[in-house]
Coordinates of N, CA and C in Angstrom, one line a residue:
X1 N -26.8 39.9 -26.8 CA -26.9 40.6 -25.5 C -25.8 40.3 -24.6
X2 N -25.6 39.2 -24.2 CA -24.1 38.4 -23.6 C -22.9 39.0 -23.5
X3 N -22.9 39.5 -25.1 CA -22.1 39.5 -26.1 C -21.5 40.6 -25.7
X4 N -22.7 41.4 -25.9 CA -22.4 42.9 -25.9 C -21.9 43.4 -24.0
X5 N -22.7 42.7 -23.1 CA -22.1 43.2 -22.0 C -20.7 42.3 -21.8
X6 N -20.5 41.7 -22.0 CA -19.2 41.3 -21.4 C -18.0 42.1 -22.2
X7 N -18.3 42.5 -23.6 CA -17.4 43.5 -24.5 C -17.4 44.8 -23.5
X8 N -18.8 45.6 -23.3 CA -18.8 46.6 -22.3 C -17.6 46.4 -21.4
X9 N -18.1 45.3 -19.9 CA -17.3 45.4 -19.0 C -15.6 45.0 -18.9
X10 N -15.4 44.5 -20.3 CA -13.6 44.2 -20.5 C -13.4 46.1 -20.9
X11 N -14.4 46.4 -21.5 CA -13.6 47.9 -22.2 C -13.9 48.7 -21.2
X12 N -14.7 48.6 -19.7 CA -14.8 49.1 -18.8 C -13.5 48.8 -17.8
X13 N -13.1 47.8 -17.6 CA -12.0 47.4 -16.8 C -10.6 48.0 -17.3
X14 N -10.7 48.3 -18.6 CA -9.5 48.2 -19.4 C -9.4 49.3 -19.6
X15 N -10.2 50.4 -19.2 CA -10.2 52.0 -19.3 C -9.8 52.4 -18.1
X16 N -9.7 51.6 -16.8 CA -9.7 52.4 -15.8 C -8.5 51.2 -15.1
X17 N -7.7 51.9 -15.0 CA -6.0 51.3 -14.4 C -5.9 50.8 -13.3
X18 N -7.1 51.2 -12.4 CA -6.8 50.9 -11.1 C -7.5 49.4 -11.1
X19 N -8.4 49.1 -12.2 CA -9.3 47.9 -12.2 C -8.3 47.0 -13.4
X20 N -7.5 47.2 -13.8 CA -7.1 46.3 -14.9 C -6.2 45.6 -14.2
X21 N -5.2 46.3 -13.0 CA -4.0 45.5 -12.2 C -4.6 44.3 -11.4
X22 N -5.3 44.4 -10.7 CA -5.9 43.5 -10.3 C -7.0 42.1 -10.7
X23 N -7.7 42.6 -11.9 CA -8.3 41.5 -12.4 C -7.2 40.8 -13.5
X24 N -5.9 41.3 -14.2 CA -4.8 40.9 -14.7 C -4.1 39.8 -13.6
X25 N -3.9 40.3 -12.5 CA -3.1 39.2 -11.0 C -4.4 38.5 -10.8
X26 N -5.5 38.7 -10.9 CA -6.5 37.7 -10.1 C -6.7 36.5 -11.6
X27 N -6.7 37.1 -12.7 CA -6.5 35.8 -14.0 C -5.3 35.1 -13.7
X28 N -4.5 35.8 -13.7 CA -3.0 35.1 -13.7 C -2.5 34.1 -12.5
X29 N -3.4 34.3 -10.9 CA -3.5 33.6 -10.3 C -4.0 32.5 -10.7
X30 N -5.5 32.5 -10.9 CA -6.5 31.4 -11.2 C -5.6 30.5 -12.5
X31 N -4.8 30.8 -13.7 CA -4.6 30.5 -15.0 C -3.4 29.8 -14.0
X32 N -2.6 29.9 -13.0 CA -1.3 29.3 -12.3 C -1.7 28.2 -11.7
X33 N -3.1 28.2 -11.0 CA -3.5 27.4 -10.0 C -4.1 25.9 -10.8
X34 N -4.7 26.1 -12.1 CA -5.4 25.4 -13.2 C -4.3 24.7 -13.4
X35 N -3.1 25.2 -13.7 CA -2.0 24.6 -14.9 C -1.5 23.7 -13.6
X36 N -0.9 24.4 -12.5 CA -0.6 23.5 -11.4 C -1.4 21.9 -10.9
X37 N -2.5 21.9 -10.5 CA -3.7 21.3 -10.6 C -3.6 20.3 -11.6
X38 N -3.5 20.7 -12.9 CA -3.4 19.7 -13.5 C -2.2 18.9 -14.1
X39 N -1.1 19.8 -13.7 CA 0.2 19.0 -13.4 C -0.1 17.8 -12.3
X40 N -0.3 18.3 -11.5 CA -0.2 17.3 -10.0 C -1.3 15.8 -10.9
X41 N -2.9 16.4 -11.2 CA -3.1 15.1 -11.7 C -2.8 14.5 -12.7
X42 N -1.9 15.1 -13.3 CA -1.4 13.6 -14.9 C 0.2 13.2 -13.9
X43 N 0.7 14.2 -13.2 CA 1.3 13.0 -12.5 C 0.9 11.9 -11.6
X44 N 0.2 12.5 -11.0 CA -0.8 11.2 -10.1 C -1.2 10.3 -10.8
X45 N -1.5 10.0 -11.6 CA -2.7 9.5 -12.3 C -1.0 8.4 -13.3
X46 N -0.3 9.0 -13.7 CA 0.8 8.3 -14.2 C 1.9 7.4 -12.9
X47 N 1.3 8.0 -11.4 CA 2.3 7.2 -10.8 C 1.2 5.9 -10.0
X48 N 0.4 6.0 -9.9 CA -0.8 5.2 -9.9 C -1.0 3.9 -10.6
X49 N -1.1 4.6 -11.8 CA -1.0 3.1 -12.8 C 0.1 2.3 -13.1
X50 N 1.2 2.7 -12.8 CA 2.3 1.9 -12.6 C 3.1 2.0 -12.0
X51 N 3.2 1.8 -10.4 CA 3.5 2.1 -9.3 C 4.6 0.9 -9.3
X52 N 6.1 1.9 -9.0 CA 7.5 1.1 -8.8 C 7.3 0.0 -8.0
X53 N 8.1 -1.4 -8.8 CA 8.3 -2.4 -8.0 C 9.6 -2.8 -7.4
X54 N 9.9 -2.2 -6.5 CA 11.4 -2.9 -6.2 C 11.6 -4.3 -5.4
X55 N 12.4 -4.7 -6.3 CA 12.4 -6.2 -5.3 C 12.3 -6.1 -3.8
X56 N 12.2 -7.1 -3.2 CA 12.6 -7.4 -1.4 C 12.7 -9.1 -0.9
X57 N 13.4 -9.0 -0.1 CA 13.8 -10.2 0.1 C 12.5 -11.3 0.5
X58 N 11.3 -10.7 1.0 CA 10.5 -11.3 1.5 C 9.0 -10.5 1.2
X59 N 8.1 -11.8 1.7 CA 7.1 -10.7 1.9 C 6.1 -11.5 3.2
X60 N 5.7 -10.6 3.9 CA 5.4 -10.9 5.6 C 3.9 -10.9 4.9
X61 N 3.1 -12.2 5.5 CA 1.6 -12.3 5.4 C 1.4 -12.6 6.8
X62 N 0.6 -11.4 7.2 CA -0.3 -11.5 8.4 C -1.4 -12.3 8.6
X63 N -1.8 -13.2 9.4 CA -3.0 -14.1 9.5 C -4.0 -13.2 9.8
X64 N -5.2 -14.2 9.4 CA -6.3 -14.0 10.0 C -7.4 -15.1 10.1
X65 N -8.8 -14.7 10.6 CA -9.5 -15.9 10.9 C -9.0 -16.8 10.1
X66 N -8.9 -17.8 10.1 CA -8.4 -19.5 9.5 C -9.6 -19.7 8.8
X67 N -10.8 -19.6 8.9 CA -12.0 -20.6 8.5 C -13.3 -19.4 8.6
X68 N -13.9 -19.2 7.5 CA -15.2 -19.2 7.6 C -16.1 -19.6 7.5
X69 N -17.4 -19.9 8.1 CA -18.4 -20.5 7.2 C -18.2 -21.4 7.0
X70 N -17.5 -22.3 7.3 CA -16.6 -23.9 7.3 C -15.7 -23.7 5.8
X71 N -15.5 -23.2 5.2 CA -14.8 -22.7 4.4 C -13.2 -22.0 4.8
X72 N -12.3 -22.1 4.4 CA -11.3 -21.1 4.0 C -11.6 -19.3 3.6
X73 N -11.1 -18.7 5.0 CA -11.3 -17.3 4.9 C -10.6 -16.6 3.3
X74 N -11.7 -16.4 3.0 CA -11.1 -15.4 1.6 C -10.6 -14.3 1.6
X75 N -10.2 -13.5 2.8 CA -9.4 -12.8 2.8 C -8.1 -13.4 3.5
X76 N -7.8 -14.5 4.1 CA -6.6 -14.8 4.5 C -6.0 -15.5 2.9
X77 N -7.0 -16.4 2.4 CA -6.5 -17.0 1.0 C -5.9 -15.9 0.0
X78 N -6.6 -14.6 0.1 CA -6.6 -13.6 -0.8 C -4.7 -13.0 -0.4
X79 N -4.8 -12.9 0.6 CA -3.6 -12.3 1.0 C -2.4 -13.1 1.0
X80 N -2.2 -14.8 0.7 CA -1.3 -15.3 0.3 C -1.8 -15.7 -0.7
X81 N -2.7 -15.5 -1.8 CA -2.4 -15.2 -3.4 C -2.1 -14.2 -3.7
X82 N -2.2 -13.3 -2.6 CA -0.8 -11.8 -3.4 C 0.4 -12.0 -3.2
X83 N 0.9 -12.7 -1.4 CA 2.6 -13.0 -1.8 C 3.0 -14.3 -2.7
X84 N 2.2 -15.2 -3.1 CA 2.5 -15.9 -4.1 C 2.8 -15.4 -5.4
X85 N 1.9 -14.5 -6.0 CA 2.2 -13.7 -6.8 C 3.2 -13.2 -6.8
X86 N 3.6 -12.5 -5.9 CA 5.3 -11.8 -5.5 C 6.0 -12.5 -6.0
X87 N 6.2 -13.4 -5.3 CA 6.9 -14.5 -5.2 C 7.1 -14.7 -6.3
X88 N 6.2 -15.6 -7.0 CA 6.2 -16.0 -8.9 C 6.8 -15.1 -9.8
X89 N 6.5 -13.9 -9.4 CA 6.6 -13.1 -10.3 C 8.6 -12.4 -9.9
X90 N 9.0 -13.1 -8.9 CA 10.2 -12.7 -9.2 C 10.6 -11.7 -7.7
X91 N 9.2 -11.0 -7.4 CA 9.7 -9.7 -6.7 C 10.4 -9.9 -5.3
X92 N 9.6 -11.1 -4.8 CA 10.2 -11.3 -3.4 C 10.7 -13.3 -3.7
X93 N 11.9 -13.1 -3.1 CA 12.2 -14.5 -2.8 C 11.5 -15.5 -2.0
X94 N 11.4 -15.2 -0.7 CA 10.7 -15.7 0.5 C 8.8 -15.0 1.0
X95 N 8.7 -16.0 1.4 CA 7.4 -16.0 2.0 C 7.5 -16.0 3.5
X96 N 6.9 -14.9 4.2 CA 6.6 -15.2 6.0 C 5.5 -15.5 6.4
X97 N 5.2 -16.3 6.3 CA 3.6 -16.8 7.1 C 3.3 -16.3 8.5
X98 N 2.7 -15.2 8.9 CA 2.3 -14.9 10.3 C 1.1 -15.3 11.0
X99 N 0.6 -16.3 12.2 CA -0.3 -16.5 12.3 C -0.6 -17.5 13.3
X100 N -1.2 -17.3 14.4 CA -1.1 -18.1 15.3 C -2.7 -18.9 15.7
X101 N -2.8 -19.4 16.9 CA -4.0 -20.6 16.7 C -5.6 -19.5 16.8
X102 N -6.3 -20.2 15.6 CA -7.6 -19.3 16.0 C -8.4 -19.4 17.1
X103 N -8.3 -18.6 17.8 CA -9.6 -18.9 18.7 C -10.7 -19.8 18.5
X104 N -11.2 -19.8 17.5 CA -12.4 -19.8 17.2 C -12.8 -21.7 16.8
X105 N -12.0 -21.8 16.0 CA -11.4 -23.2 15.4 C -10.7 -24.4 15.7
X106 N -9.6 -23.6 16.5 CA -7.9 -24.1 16.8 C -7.3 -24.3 15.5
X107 N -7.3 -24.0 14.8 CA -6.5 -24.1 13.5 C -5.4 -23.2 14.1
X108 N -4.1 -23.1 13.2 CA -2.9 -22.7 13.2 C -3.2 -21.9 11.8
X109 N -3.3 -20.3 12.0 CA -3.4 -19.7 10.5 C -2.3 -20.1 9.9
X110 N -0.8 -19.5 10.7 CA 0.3 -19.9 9.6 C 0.3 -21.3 8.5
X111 N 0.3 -22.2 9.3 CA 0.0 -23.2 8.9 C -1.0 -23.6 7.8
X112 N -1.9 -22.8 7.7 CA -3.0 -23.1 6.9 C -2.8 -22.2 5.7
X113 N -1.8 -21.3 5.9 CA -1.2 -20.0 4.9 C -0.5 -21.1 4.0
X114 N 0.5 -20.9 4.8 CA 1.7 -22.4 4.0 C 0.7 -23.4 2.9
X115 N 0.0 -24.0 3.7 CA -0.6 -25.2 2.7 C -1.7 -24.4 1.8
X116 N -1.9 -23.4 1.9 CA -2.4 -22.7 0.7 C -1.7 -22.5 -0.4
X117 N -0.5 -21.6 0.3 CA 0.8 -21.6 -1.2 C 1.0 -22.7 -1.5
X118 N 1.5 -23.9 -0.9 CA 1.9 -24.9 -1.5 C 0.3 -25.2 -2.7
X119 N -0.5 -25.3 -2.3 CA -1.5 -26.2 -3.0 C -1.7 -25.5 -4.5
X120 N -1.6 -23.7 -4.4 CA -1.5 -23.2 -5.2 C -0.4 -22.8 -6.5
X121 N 0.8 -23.8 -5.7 CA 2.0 -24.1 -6.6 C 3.1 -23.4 -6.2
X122 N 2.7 -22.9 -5.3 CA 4.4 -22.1 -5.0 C 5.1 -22.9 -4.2
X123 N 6.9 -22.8 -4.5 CA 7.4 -23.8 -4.2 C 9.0 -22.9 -3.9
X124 N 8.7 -21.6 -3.7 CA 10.3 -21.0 -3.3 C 10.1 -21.6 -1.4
X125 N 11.2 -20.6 -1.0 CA 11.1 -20.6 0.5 C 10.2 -20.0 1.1
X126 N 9.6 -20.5 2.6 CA 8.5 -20.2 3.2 C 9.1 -20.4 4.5
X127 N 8.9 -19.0 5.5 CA 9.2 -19.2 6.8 C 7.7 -19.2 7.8
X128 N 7.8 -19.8 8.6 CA 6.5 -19.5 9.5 C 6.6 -19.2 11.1
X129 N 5.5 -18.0 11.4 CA 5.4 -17.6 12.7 C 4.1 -17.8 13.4
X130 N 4.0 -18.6 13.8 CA 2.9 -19.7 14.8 C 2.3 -19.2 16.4
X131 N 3.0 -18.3 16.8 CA 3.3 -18.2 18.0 C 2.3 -17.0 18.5
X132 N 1.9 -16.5 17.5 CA 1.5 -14.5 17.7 C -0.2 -15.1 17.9
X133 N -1.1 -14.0 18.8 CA -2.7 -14.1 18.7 C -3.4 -12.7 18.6
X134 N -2.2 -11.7 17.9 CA -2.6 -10.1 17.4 C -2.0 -10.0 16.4
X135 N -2.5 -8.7 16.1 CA -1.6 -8.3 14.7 C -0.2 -7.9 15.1
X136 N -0.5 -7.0 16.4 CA 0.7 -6.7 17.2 C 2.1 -7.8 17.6
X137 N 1.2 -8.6 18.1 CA 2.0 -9.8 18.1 C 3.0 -10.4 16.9
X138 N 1.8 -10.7 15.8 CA 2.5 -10.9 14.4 C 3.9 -9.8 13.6
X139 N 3.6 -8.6 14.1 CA 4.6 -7.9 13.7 C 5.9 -8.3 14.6
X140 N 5.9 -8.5 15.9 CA 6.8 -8.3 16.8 C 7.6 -9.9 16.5
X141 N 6.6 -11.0 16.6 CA 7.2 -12.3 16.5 C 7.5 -12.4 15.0
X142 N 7.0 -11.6 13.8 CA 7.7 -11.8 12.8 C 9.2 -11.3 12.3
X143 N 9.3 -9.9 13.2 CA 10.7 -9.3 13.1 C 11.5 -10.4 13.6
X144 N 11.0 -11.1 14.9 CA 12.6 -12.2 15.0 C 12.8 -12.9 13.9
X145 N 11.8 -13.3 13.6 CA 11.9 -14.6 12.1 C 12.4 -14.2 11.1
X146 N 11.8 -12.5 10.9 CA 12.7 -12.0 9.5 C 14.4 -12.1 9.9
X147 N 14.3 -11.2 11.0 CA 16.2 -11.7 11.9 C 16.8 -12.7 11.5
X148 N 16.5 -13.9 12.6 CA 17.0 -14.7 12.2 C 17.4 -15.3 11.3
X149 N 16.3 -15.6 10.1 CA 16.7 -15.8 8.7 C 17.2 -15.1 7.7
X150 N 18.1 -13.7 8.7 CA 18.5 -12.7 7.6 C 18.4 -11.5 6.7
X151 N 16.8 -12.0 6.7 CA 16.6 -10.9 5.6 C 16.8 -9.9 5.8
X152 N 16.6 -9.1 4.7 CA 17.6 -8.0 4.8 C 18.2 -7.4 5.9
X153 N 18.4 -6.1 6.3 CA 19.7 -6.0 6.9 C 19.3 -6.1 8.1
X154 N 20.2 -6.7 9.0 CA 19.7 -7.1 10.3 C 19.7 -5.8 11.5
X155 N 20.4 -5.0 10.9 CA 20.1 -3.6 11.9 C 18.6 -3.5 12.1
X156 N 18.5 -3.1 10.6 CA 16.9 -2.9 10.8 C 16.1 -3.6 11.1
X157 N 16.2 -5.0 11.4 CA 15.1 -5.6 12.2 C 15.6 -5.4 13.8
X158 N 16.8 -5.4 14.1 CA 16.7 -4.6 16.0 C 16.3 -3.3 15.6
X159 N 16.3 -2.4 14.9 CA 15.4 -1.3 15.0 C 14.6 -1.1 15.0
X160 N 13.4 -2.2 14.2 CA 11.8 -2.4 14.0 C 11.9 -3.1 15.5
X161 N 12.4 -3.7 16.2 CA 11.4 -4.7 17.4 C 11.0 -3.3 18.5
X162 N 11.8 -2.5 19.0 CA 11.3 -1.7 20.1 C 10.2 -0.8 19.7
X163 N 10.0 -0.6 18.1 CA 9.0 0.2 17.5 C 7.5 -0.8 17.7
X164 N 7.9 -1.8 17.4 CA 6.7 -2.4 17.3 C 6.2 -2.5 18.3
X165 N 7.2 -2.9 19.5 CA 6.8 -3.2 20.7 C 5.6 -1.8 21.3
X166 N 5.8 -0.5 21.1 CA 5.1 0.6 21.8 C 4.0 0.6 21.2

């Protein structure tokens, strides 16, 4: 039954000119949009699972609470076992520790960053910024520290400070 009407209405379309142009451009649309579509996801999907690593001279860890729960915050721990990893693995030379006194504690995040990498064996270079009590802060007092120590080009760190600053 299916069968037979869909046979009908192609030999209906296909008899009459004025209906064949347009359901031919409305396939040929939909058949463009499909093949497109699935271009975009096998590239997505291939730039995803192995997303370029280009070296960098550093890698900037932003603090946060020092202490949970009388514990070691596992997301501050978590975020210097990823620049450790960097680090180990070659991608970045240096470490920036950013992080100033907790409110809450008095601990010194940076400081407590530091003796995490250390404990967890990393043993390249480690700068620290002590001084910040925002994230805002941390960006701004970290650009001097990346400056001064160099890293990469030092234009761009006077080009980052009045950005960060607004």
């Amino acid at each position: 039954m299916i069968r037979r009407y869909l046979s009908g209405l192609c030999h209906l379309i296909w008899q009459r000119a004025w209906l064949r142009y347009p359901v031919l451009l409305g396939l040929a649309v939909v058949l463009l949009y499909v093949g497109l579509w699935l271009t975009i996801m096998v590239h997505s999907y291939q730039a995803l699972a192995q997303p370029p690593m280009n070296k960098a001279d550093a890698a900037l860890v932003l603090g946060n609470r020092a202490y949970l729960n009388g514990a070691p915050n596992p997301c501050l721990t978590g975020r210097v076992d990823a620049a450790v990893q960097l680090g180990s693995s070659g991608q970045v030379t240096q470490l920036v520790m950013s992080g100033g006194v907790d409110e809450e504690d008095g601990r010194v995040e940076s400081q407590l960053m530091m003796q995490h990498a250390r404990d967890i064996g990393y043993t390249g270079v480690v700068h620290e910024e002590s001084a910040s009590s925002s994230t805002l802060e941390n960006l701004y007092f970290s650009a001097a520290v990346l400056c001064a120590n160099r890293i990469k080009n030092g234009h761009r760190c006077f080009r980052a400070l009045p950005s960060v600053a607004h």
